[in-house]
PDB file of C-alpha atoms in Angstrom:
ATOM      1  CA  UNK A   1       0.164   0.403  -0.258  1.00  0.00           C
ATOM      2  CA  UNK A   2       1.524   3.556  -0.914  1.00  0.00           C
ATOM      3  CA  UNK A   3       2.188   6.424   1.903  1.00  0.00           C
ATOM      4  CA  UNK A   4      -1.271   7.867   0.338  1.00  0.00           C
ATOM      5  CA  UNK A   5      -2.818   4.787   0.479  1.00  0.00           C
ATOM      6  CA  UNK A   6      -2.278   4.732   4.202  1.00  0.00           C
ATOM      7  CA  UNK A   7      -3.345   8.684   4.598  1.00  0.00           C
ATOM      8  CA  UNK A   8      -6.281   8.368   3.570  1.00  0.00           C
ATOM      9  CA  UNK A   9      -7.067   5.524   6.083  1.00  0.00           C
ATOM     10  CA  UNK A  10      -5.209   8.032   9.024  1.00  0.00           C
ATOM     11  CA  UNK A  11      -7.832  10.396   6.923  1.00  0.00           C
ATOM     12  CA  UNK A  12     -11.056   8.446   7.638  1.00  0.00           C
ATOM     13  CA  UNK A  13     -10.475   7.174  11.240  1.00  0.00           C
ATOM     14  CA  UNK A  14      -9.166  10.832  12.633  1.00  0.00           C
ATOM     15  CA  UNK A  15     -12.555  12.715  12.937  1.00  0.00           C
ATOM     16  CA  UNK A  16     -13.790   8.782  14.216  1.00  0.00           C
ATOM     17  CA  UNK A  17     -10.791  10.479  17.692  1.00  0.00           C
ATOM     18  CA  UNK A  18     -11.801  13.844  17.360  1.00  0.00           C
ATOM     19  CA  UNK A  19     -14.676  12.955  18.330  1.00  0.00           C
ATOM     20  CA  UNK A  20     -13.726   9.871  20.837  1.00  0.00           C
ATOM     21  CA  UNK A  21     -11.596  12.994  22.618  1.00  0.00           C
ATOM     22  CA  UNK A  22     -14.571  14.897  23.491  1.00  0.00           C
ATOM     23  CA  UNK A  23     -16.629  11.545  24.361  1.00  0.00           C
ATOM     24  CA  UNK A  24     -13.567  10.282  26.162  1.00  0.00           C
ATOM     25  CA  UNK A  25     -13.570  13.561  28.623  1.00  0.00           C
ATOM     26  CA  UNK A  26     -17.332  12.613  29.714  1.00  0.00           C
ATOM     27  CA  UNK A  27     -15.854   9.092  30.693  1.00  0.00           C
ATOM     28  CA  UNK A  28     -17.121   7.512  34.227  1.00  0.00           C
ATOM     29  CA  UNK A  29     -20.080   9.829  34.246  1.00  0.00           C
ATOM     30  CA  UNK A  30     -23.777   8.916  34.296  1.00  0.00           C
ATOM     31  CA  UNK A  31     -25.564  10.120  31.077  1.00  0.00           C
ATOM     32  CA  UNK A  32     -27.897  12.019  33.513  1.00  0.00           C
ATOM     33  CA  UNK A  33     -24.736  13.863  34.528  1.00  0.00           C
ATOM     34  CA  UNK A  34     -23.417  14.775  30.856  1.00  0.00           C
ATOM     35  CA  UNK A  35     -21.956  10.902  30.583  1.00  0.00           C
ATOM     36  CA  UNK A  36     -21.443  10.274  27.348  1.00  0.00           C
ATOM     37  CA  UNK A  37     -25.107   8.836  25.054  1.00  0.00           C
ATOM     38  CA  UNK A  38     -24.709   5.541  23.744  1.00  0.00           C
ATOM     39  CA  UNK A  39     -28.681   5.034  22.677  1.00  0.00           C
ATOM     40  CA  UNK A  40     -28.858   8.758  21.056  1.00  0.00           C
ATOM     41  CA  UNK A  41     -25.790  10.212  20.369  1.00  0.00           C
ATOM     42  CA  UNK A  42     -26.527  12.920  18.539  1.00  0.00           C
ATOM     43  CA  UNK A  43     -28.766  14.255  21.123  1.00  0.00           C
ATOM     44  CA  UNK A  44     -25.913  14.433  23.413  1.00  0.00           C
ATOM     45  CA  UNK A  45     -23.162  15.877  21.105  1.00  0.00           C
ATOM     46  CA  UNK A  46     -25.971  18.480  20.321  1.00  0.00           C
ATOM     47  CA  UNK A  47     -25.749  19.611  24.450  1.00  0.00           C
ATOM     48  CA  UNK A  48     -21.498  19.731  24.112  1.00  0.00           C
ATOM     49  CA  UNK A  49     -20.202  23.129  24.792  1.00  0.00           C
ATOM     50  CA  UNK A  50     -16.528  24.751  25.109  1.00  0.00           C
ATOM     51  CA  UNK A  51     -14.109  22.586  22.979  1.00  0.00           C
ATOM     52  CA  UNK A  52     -16.438  19.000  23.391  1.00  0.00           C
ATOM     53  CA  UNK A  53     -18.680  21.000  20.937  1.00  0.00           C
ATOM     54  CA  UNK A  54     -15.860  22.397  18.849  1.00  0.00           C
ATOM     55  CA  UNK A  55     -14.628  19.205  18.477  1.00  0.00           C
ATOM     56  CA  UNK A  56     -17.959  17.419  17.194  1.00  0.00           C
ATOM     57  CA  UNK A  57     -17.839  20.278  14.361  1.00  0.00           C
ATOM     58  CA  UNK A  58     -14.138  19.092  13.693  1.00  0.00           C
ATOM     59  CA  UNK A  59     -15.577  15.396  13.387  1.00  0.00           C
ATOM     60  CA  UNK A  60     -18.096  17.109  10.757  1.00  0.00           C
ATOM     61  CA  UNK A  61     -15.932  18.908   8.858  1.00  0.00           C
ATOM     62  CA  UNK A  62     -12.654  16.323   9.036  1.00  0.00           C
ATOM     63  CA  UNK A  63     -15.929  13.359   7.545  1.00  0.00           C
ATOM     64  CA  UNK A  64     -17.168  16.207   4.918  1.00  0.00           C
ATOM     65  CA  UNK A  65     -13.339  17.336   3.534  1.00  0.00           C
ATOM     66  CA  UNK A  66     -12.729  13.052   3.055  1.00  0.00           C
ATOM     67  CA  UNK A  67     -14.272  12.470   0.034  1.00  0.00           C
ATOM     68  CA  UNK A  68     -12.584  15.269  -2.358  1.00  0.00           C
ATOM     69  CA  UNK A  69      -9.501  14.015  -0.405  1.00  0.00           C
ATOM     70  CA  UNK A  70      -9.648  10.657  -1.631  1.00  0.00           C
ATOM     71  CA  UNK A  71     -10.851  11.700  -4.868  1.00  0.00           C
ATOM     72  CA  UNK A  72      -7.756  13.322  -5.170  1.00  0.00           C
ATOM     73  CA  UNK A  73      -4.995  10.903  -3.965  1.00  0.00           C
ATOM     74  CA  UNK A  74      -7.293   7.996  -7.278  1.00  0.00           C
ATOM     75  CA  UNK A  75      -7.500  10.433  -9.908  1.00  0.00           C
ATOM     76  CA  UNK A  76      -3.604  11.041  -9.225  1.00  0.00           C
ATOM     77  CA  UNK A  77      -2.506   7.264  -8.593  1.00  0.00           C
ATOM     78  CA  UNK A  78      -5.458   5.955 -12.046  1.00  0.00           C
ATOM     79  CA  UNK A  79      -3.576   9.020 -13.824  1.00  0.00           C
ATOM     80  CA  UNK A  80      -0.332   7.648 -13.429  1.00  0.00           C
ATOM     81  CA  UNK A  81       0.775  10.217 -11.933  1.00  0.00           C
ATOM     82  CA  UNK A  82       3.845  10.840  -9.755  1.00  0.00           C
ATOM     83  CA  UNK A  83       3.341   8.467  -6.819  1.00  0.00           C
ATOM     84  CA  UNK A  84       6.285  10.699  -4.787  1.00  0.00           C
ATOM     85  CA  UNK A  85       4.706  13.576  -5.080  1.00  0.00           C
ATOM     86  CA  UNK A  86       1.007  11.778  -5.052  1.00  0.00           C
ATOM     87  CA  UNK A  87       2.567  11.110  -1.386  1.00  0.00           C
ATOM     88  CA  UNK A  88       4.075  14.338  -0.639  1.00  0.00           C
ATOM     89  CA  UNK A  89       0.549  16.464  -0.431  1.00  0.00           C
ATOM     90  CA  UNK A  90      -1.147  13.336   1.107  1.00  0.00           C
ATOM     91  CA  UNK A  91       1.273  13.293   4.084  1.00  0.00           C
ATOM     92  CA  UNK A  92       0.958  17.237   3.858  1.00  0.00           C
ATOM     93  CA  UNK A  93      -2.201  16.999   3.621  1.00  0.00           C
ATOM     94  CA  UNK A  94      -2.368  14.727   6.310  1.00  0.00           C
ATOM     95  CA  UNK A  95      -0.489  17.442   8.458  1.00  0.00           C
ATOM     96  CA  UNK A  96      -2.370  20.880   7.882  1.00  0.00           C
ATOM     97  CA  UNK A  97      -5.872  18.855   8.940  1.00  0.00           C
ATOM     98  CA  UNK A  98      -3.834  17.666  12.357  1.00  0.00           C
ATOM     99  CA  UNK A  99      -3.691  21.190  12.537  1.00  0.00           C
ATOM    100  CA  UNK A 100      -6.326  22.419  11.635  1.00  0.00           C
ATOM    101  CA  UNK A 101      -8.482  19.647  14.667  1.00  0.00           C
ATOM    102  CA  UNK A 102      -6.104  21.522  16.955  1.00  0.00           C
ATOM    103  CA  UNK A 103      -7.247  25.007  16.447  1.00  0.00           C
ATOM    104  CA  UNK A 104     -10.690  24.048  15.717  1.00  0.00           C
ATOM    105  CA  UNK A 105     -10.139  21.953  18.788  1.00  0.00           C
ATOM    106  CA  UNK A 106      -8.082  25.679  20.413  1.00  0.00           C
ATOM    107  CA  UNK A 107     -10.722  28.113  18.782  1.00  0.00           C
ATOM    108  CA  UNK A 108      -9.216  29.816  16.484  1.00  0.00           C
ATOM    109  CA  UNK A 109     -11.237  30.290  13.731  1.00  0.00           C
ATOM    110  CA  UNK A 110      -9.087  33.269  12.048  1.00  0.00           C
ATOM    111  CA  UNK A 111      -6.560  30.888  11.451  1.00  0.00           C
ATOM    112  CA  UNK A 112      -7.849  27.668  11.456  1.00  0.00           C
ATOM    113  CA  UNK A 113      -9.489  29.099   8.251  1.00  0.00           C
ATOM    114  CA  UNK A 114      -6.484  29.912   6.638  1.00  0.00           C
ATOM    115  CA  UNK A 115      -5.325  26.442   7.525  1.00  0.00           C
ATOM    116  CA  UNK A 116      -8.229  24.718   5.719  1.00  0.00           C
ATOM    117  CA  UNK A 117      -7.938  26.525   2.615  1.00  0.00           C
ATOM    118  CA  UNK A 118      -3.728  25.191   2.647  1.00  0.00           C
ATOM    119  CA  UNK A 119      -5.911  21.572   2.941  1.00  0.00           C
ATOM    120  CA  UNK A 120      -8.309  22.022  -0.471  1.00  0.00           C
ATOM    121  CA  UNK A 121      -5.417  23.857  -1.909  1.00  0.00           C
ATOM    122  CA  UNK A 122      -3.306  20.580  -2.041  1.00  0.00           C
ATOM    123  CA  UNK A 123      -6.112  17.961  -1.989  1.00  0.00           C
ATOM    124  CA  UNK A 124      -6.397  20.321  -5.345  1.00  0.00           C
ATOM    125  CA  UNK A 125      -2.990  19.751  -6.746  1.00  0.00           C
ATOM    126  CA  UNK A 126      -3.073  16.253  -5.769  1.00  0.00           C
ATOM    127  CA  UNK A 127      -4.551  15.714  -8.941  1.00  0.00           C
ATOM    128  CA  UNK A 128      -3.878  19.137 -10.548  1.00  0.00           C
ATOM    129  CA  UNK A 129      -1.190  18.298 -12.924  1.00  0.00           C
ATOM    130  CA  UNK A 130      -4.163  15.981 -14.419  1.00  0.00           C
ATOM    131  CA  UNK A 131      -6.865  19.469 -15.088  1.00  0.00           C
ATOM    132  CA  UNK A 132      -7.315  19.978 -18.862  1.00  0.00           C
ATOM    133  CA  UNK A 133      -7.794  23.895 -18.229  1.00  0.00           C
ATOM    134  CA  UNK A 134      -8.779  26.065 -21.223  1.00  0.00           C
ATOM    135  CA  UNK A 135      -5.661  28.311 -20.930  1.00  0.00           C
TER     136      UNK A 135
END
């Protein structure tokens, strides 16, 4: 398996781990006291506040970013683009997503948005050589 394919797996697991932080922060509490409710996880998440609520939002964004990233890796590989370049860009995406998640949890919104844009840019750059631009 290529490094880029491994990065796809990492990108798919990262949102789960992000929400896992919020769930783990309530360990030992009963459901009625705000502990994790596996019977109604979405309702439980809707009542989160602070960094735990941002963890839930970061999880959602991680899943939203995933399809484009997976497509970029697969498109680059299907087009026969340089695997080393694809691997480097995929690793950059993972690094960017880690920074993005940390900034989200820390509530650093403006910089988080810049880092998010960098992630989109790296993803597009991954399969950009396959694009036929009219100019």
